[in-house]
């Protein structure tokens, strides 16, 4: 099956610093990647949709200048949390789809961000 | 707005059958998916319904009624390892983005 990896799996940073999270599709080309955020005991909230070679589409209420998304290749998308604050502490999950059917979306293992 | 409602918690015993309901209200609808997520893990795909009716995959079945904006996940022969959170998700448009439901925490007891 299709495999999606994320790096790092967890990160702790100081308030005010920026953190970059990578999402890679390992055995397929991902034309579209999605970024989600999940707070403890809550659902996954879609942050943005990222298409290779074009600007990401952000969901309502998500600050595009704070959460920078780059999808420079068909196997890599990055999410940078700029000037992170404690309220940004969360579980960030990416997913990817290639040319598969409409229900085929493969999730990465997630990155747990803790901002001190 | 868009919303997908699920019961917050369900408890059942090993070997039993449990049904997790999902009612949705979304601006677009291509299909309804179900995902399982163990604590701290990634969501894993369970089932997908694009058309009305029942889809069966082993111990798991999923049902959809588009006219009622309603679906459910049926888990049979429950096992302890089925204890997890279950999410319904609507595939809402041409981009195939998923809008997730509120999630149901299933606790399977011996």
mmCIF file of N, CA and C in Angstrom, chain A residues 32 34 36 38 41-46 49 51 59 91 93 97 101-110 112, chain B residues 2 30 33 35 37 39-45 47-48 87 91 94-103 105:
data_model
loop_
_atom_site.group_PDB
_atom_site.id
_atom_site.type_symbol
_atom_site.label_atom_id
_atom_site.label_comp_id
_atom_site.label_asym_id
_atom_site.label_seq_id
_atom_site.Cartn_x
_atom_site.Cartn_y
_atom_site.Cartn_z
ATOM 1 N N UNK A 32 -1.739 15.843 -4.709
ATOM 2 C CA UNK A 32 -2.388 16.682 -3.698
ATOM 3 C C UNK A 32 -2.016 16.182 -2.307
ATOM 4 N N UNK A 34 -2.693 17.155 1.950
ATOM 5 C CA UNK A 34 -3.560 17.874 2.870
ATOM 6 C C UNK A 34 -2.865 17.958 4.220
ATOM 7 N N UNK A 36 -3.628 18.605 8.330
ATOM 8 C CA UNK A 36 -4.642 18.640 9.366
ATOM 9 C C UNK A 36 -3.995 18.973 10.702
ATOM 10 N N UNK A 38 -4.894 18.387 14.910
ATOM 11 C CA UNK A 38 -5.779 17.682 15.833
ATOM 12 C C UNK A 38 -5.374 17.988 17.262
ATOM 13 N N UNK A 41 -8.172 14.764 22.036
ATOM 14 C CA UNK A 41 -9.547 14.287 22.149
ATOM 15 C C UNK A 41 -10.505 15.047 21.232
ATOM 16 N N UNK A 42 -9.978 15.608 20.166
ATOM 17 C CA UNK A 42 -10.832 16.288 19.195
ATOM 18 C C UNK A 42 -10.643 15.680 17.808
ATOM 19 N N UNK A 43 -11.414 16.178 16.889
ATOM 20 C CA UNK A 43 -11.365 15.646 15.534
ATOM 21 C C UNK A 43 -10.214 16.256 14.745
ATOM 22 N N UNK A 44 -10.005 15.737 13.540
ATOM 23 C CA UNK A 44 -9.022 16.316 12.645
ATOM 24 C C UNK A 44 -9.648 17.522 11.939
ATOM 25 N N UNK A 45 -8.937 18.619 11.979
ATOM 26 C CA UNK A 45 -9.409 19.832 11.320
ATOM 27 C C UNK A 45 -8.516 20.116 10.127
ATOM 28 N N UNK A 46 -9.111 20.153 8.948
ATOM 29 C CA UNK A 46 -8.343 20.427 7.748
ATOM 30 C C UNK A 46 -7.832 21.861 7.790
ATOM 31 N N UNK A 49 -5.138 22.611 1.671
ATOM 32 C CA UNK A 49 -4.946 21.656 0.576
ATOM 33 C C UNK A 49 -3.788 22.171 -0.264
ATOM 34 N N UNK A 51 -1.418 21.598 -3.637
ATOM 35 C CA UNK A 51 -1.187 20.951 -4.925
ATOM 36 C C UNK A 51 0.215 21.257 -5.402
ATOM 37 N N UNK A 59 -8.088 26.662 4.585
ATOM 38 C CA UNK A 59 -9.455 26.661 5.095
ATOM 39 C C UNK A 59 -9.723 27.958 5.855
ATOM 40 N N UNK A 91 -1.214 18.109 17.343
ATOM 41 C CA UNK A 91 -0.788 16.976 16.518
ATOM 42 C C UNK A 91 -1.072 17.369 15.071
ATOM 43 N N UNK A 93 -1.022 16.379 11.152
ATOM 44 C CA UNK A 93 -1.061 15.174 10.314
ATOM 45 C C UNK A 93 -1.205 15.588 8.860
ATOM 46 N N UNK A 97 -2.667 12.106 -1.754
ATOM 47 C CA UNK A 97 -3.329 11.274 -2.746
ATOM 48 C C UNK A 97 -2.671 11.510 -4.104
ATOM 49 N N UNK A 101 -8.389 6.385 -6.634
ATOM 50 C CA UNK A 101 -9.794 6.715 -6.588
ATOM 51 C C UNK A 101 -10.088 7.811 -5.589
ATOM 52 N N UNK A 102 -11.322 8.326 -5.609
ATOM 53 C CA UNK A 102 -11.673 9.462 -4.750
ATOM 54 C C UNK A 102 -11.596 9.151 -3.270
ATOM 55 N N UNK A 103 -11.635 7.874 -2.886
ATOM 56 C CA UNK A 103 -11.573 7.552 -1.481
ATOM 57 C C UNK A 103 -10.161 7.228 -1.020
ATOM 58 N N UNK A 104 -9.206 7.304 -1.910
ATOM 59 C CA UNK A 104 -7.858 6.910 -1.541
ATOM 60 C C UNK A 104 -7.071 8.118 -1.057
ATOM 61 N N UNK A 105 -6.952 8.244 0.228
ATOM 62 C CA UNK A 105 -6.145 9.296 0.832
ATOM 63 C C UNK A 105 -5.334 8.626 1.931
ATOM 64 N N UNK A 106 -4.018 8.783 1.866
ATOM 65 C CA UNK A 106 -3.118 8.065 2.767
ATOM 66 C C UNK A 106 -2.504 9.024 3.765
ATOM 67 N N UNK A 107 -2.584 8.655 5.034
ATOM 68 C CA UNK A 107 -2.175 9.548 6.102
ATOM 69 C C UNK A 107 -0.774 9.247 6.603
ATOM 70 N N UNK A 108 -0.063 10.312 6.947
ATOM 71 C CA UNK A 108 1.211 10.160 7.614
ATOM 72 C C UNK A 108 1.000 9.858 9.087
ATOM 73 N N UNK A 109 2.075 9.520 9.791
ATOM 74 C CA UNK A 109 1.967 9.141 11.203
ATOM 75 C C UNK A 109 1.782 10.311 12.159
ATOM 76 N N UNK A 110 1.897 11.525 11.640
ATOM 77 C CA UNK A 110 1.665 12.693 12.483
ATOM 78 C C UNK A 110 2.932 13.224 13.138
ATOM 79 N N UNK A 112 3.888 15.539 16.553
ATOM 80 C CA UNK A 112 3.393 16.193 17.773
ATOM 81 C C UNK A 112 4.279 17.394 18.083
ATOM 82 N N UNK B 2 -20.676 23.548 7.610
ATOM 83 C CA UNK B 2 -20.557 22.116 7.413
ATOM 84 C C UNK B 2 -20.429 21.438 8.766
ATOM 85 N N UNK B 30 -19.344 13.857 -2.208
ATOM 86 C CA UNK B 30 -18.945 12.847 -3.172
ATOM 87 C C UNK B 30 -19.019 11.454 -2.561
ATOM 88 N N UNK B 33 -16.545 8.426 4.090
ATOM 89 C CA UNK B 33 -15.488 7.495 4.488
ATOM 90 C C UNK B 33 -15.512 7.300 5.997
ATOM 91 N N UNK B 35 -12.792 6.203 9.222
ATOM 92 C CA UNK B 35 -11.406 6.028 9.617
ATOM 93 C C UNK B 35 -11.352 5.594 11.078
ATOM 94 N N UNK B 37 -8.726 5.544 14.400
ATOM 95 C CA UNK B 37 -7.509 6.162 14.909
ATOM 96 C C UNK B 37 -7.267 5.693 16.338
ATOM 97 N N UNK B 39 -5.035 5.925 19.799
ATOM 98 C CA UNK B 39 -4.493 7.069 20.517
ATOM 99 C C UNK B 39 -3.065 7.358 20.083
ATOM 100 N N UNK B 40 -2.833 8.593 19.584
ATOM 101 C CA UNK B 40 -1.490 8.989 19.182
ATOM 102 C C UNK B 40 -1.071 8.530 17.814
ATOM 103 N N UNK B 41 -1.986 7.832 17.107
ATOM 104 C CA UNK B 41 -1.622 7.299 15.805
ATOM 105 C C UNK B 41 -2.269 8.028 14.655
ATOM 106 N N UNK B 42 -1.974 7.573 13.461
ATOM 107 C CA UNK B 42 -2.559 8.156 12.261
ATOM 108 C C UNK B 42 -3.911 7.516 11.973
ATOM 109 N N UNK B 43 -4.788 8.236 11.335
ATOM 110 C CA UNK B 43 -6.054 7.621 10.915
ATOM 111 C C UNK B 43 -5.792 6.551 9.867
ATOM 112 N N UNK B 44 -6.500 5.446 9.971
ATOM 113 C CA UNK B 44 -6.403 4.407 8.957
ATOM 114 C C UNK B 44 -7.763 4.209 8.317
ATOM 115 N N UNK B 45 -7.762 4.049 7.020
ATOM 116 C CA UNK B 45 -8.985 3.954 6.241
ATOM 117 C C UNK B 45 -9.700 2.633 6.511
ATOM 118 N N UNK B 47 -13.486 2.226 5.356
ATOM 119 C CA UNK B 47 -14.555 1.957 4.396
ATOM 120 C C UNK B 47 -14.973 3.238 3.709
ATOM 121 N N UNK B 48 -15.622 3.074 2.549
ATOM 122 C CA UNK B 48 -16.074 4.237 1.772
ATOM 123 C C UNK B 48 -17.381 3.890 1.080
ATOM 124 N N UNK B 87 -13.932 7.935 13.052
ATOM 125 C CA UNK B 87 -14.363 9.179 12.437
ATOM 126 C C UNK B 87 -15.043 8.908 11.102
ATOM 127 N N UNK B 91 -16.156 13.295 1.745
ATOM 128 C CA UNK B 91 -15.374 13.744 0.601
ATOM 129 C C UNK B 91 -16.242 14.775 -0.101
ATOM 130 N N UNK B 94 -14.260 18.442 -5.645
ATOM 131 C CA UNK B 94 -13.357 17.996 -6.689
ATOM 132 C C UNK B 94 -11.927 17.808 -6.180
ATOM 133 N N UNK B 95 -11.583 18.540 -5.129
ATOM 134 C CA UNK B 95 -10.232 18.393 -4.589
ATOM 135 C C UNK B 95 -10.118 17.158 -3.704
ATOM 136 N N UNK B 96 -11.229 16.499 -3.451
ATOM 137 C CA UNK B 96 -11.263 15.314 -2.594
ATOM 138 C C UNK B 96 -10.815 15.591 -1.177
ATOM 139 N N UNK B 97 -10.946 16.817 -0.719
ATOM 140 C CA UNK B 97 -10.600 17.068 0.675
ATOM 141 C C UNK B 97 -11.632 16.414 1.569
ATOM 142 N N UNK B 98 -11.183 16.000 2.743
ATOM 143 C CA UNK B 98 -12.046 15.324 3.694
ATOM 144 C C UNK B 98 -12.428 16.264 4.830
ATOM 145 N N UNK B 99 -13.695 16.276 5.151
ATOM 146 C CA UNK B 99 -14.183 16.981 6.324
ATOM 147 C C UNK B 99 -14.556 15.919 7.345
ATOM 148 N N UNK B 100 -13.895 15.929 8.484
ATOM 149 C CA UNK B 100 -14.060 14.877 9.467
ATOM 150 C C UNK B 100 -15.191 15.161 10.441
ATOM 151 N N UNK B 101 -15.814 14.089 10.894
ATOM 152 C CA UNK B 101 -16.838 14.179 11.917
ATOM 153 C C UNK B 101 -16.221 14.413 13.286
ATOM 154 N N UNK B 102 -17.096 14.519 14.266
ATOM 155 C CA UNK B 102 -16.673 14.841 15.618
ATOM 156 C C UNK B 102 -15.960 13.690 16.303
ATOM 157 N N UNK B 103 -16.121 12.478 15.775
ATOM 158 C CA UNK B 103 -15.406 11.335 16.317
ATOM 159 C C UNK B 103 -16.158 10.619 17.421
ATOM 160 N N UNK B 105 -15.434 7.708 20.407
ATOM 161 C CA UNK B 105 -14.478 6.886 21.147
ATOM 162 C C UNK B 105 -15.160 5.580 21.536
#
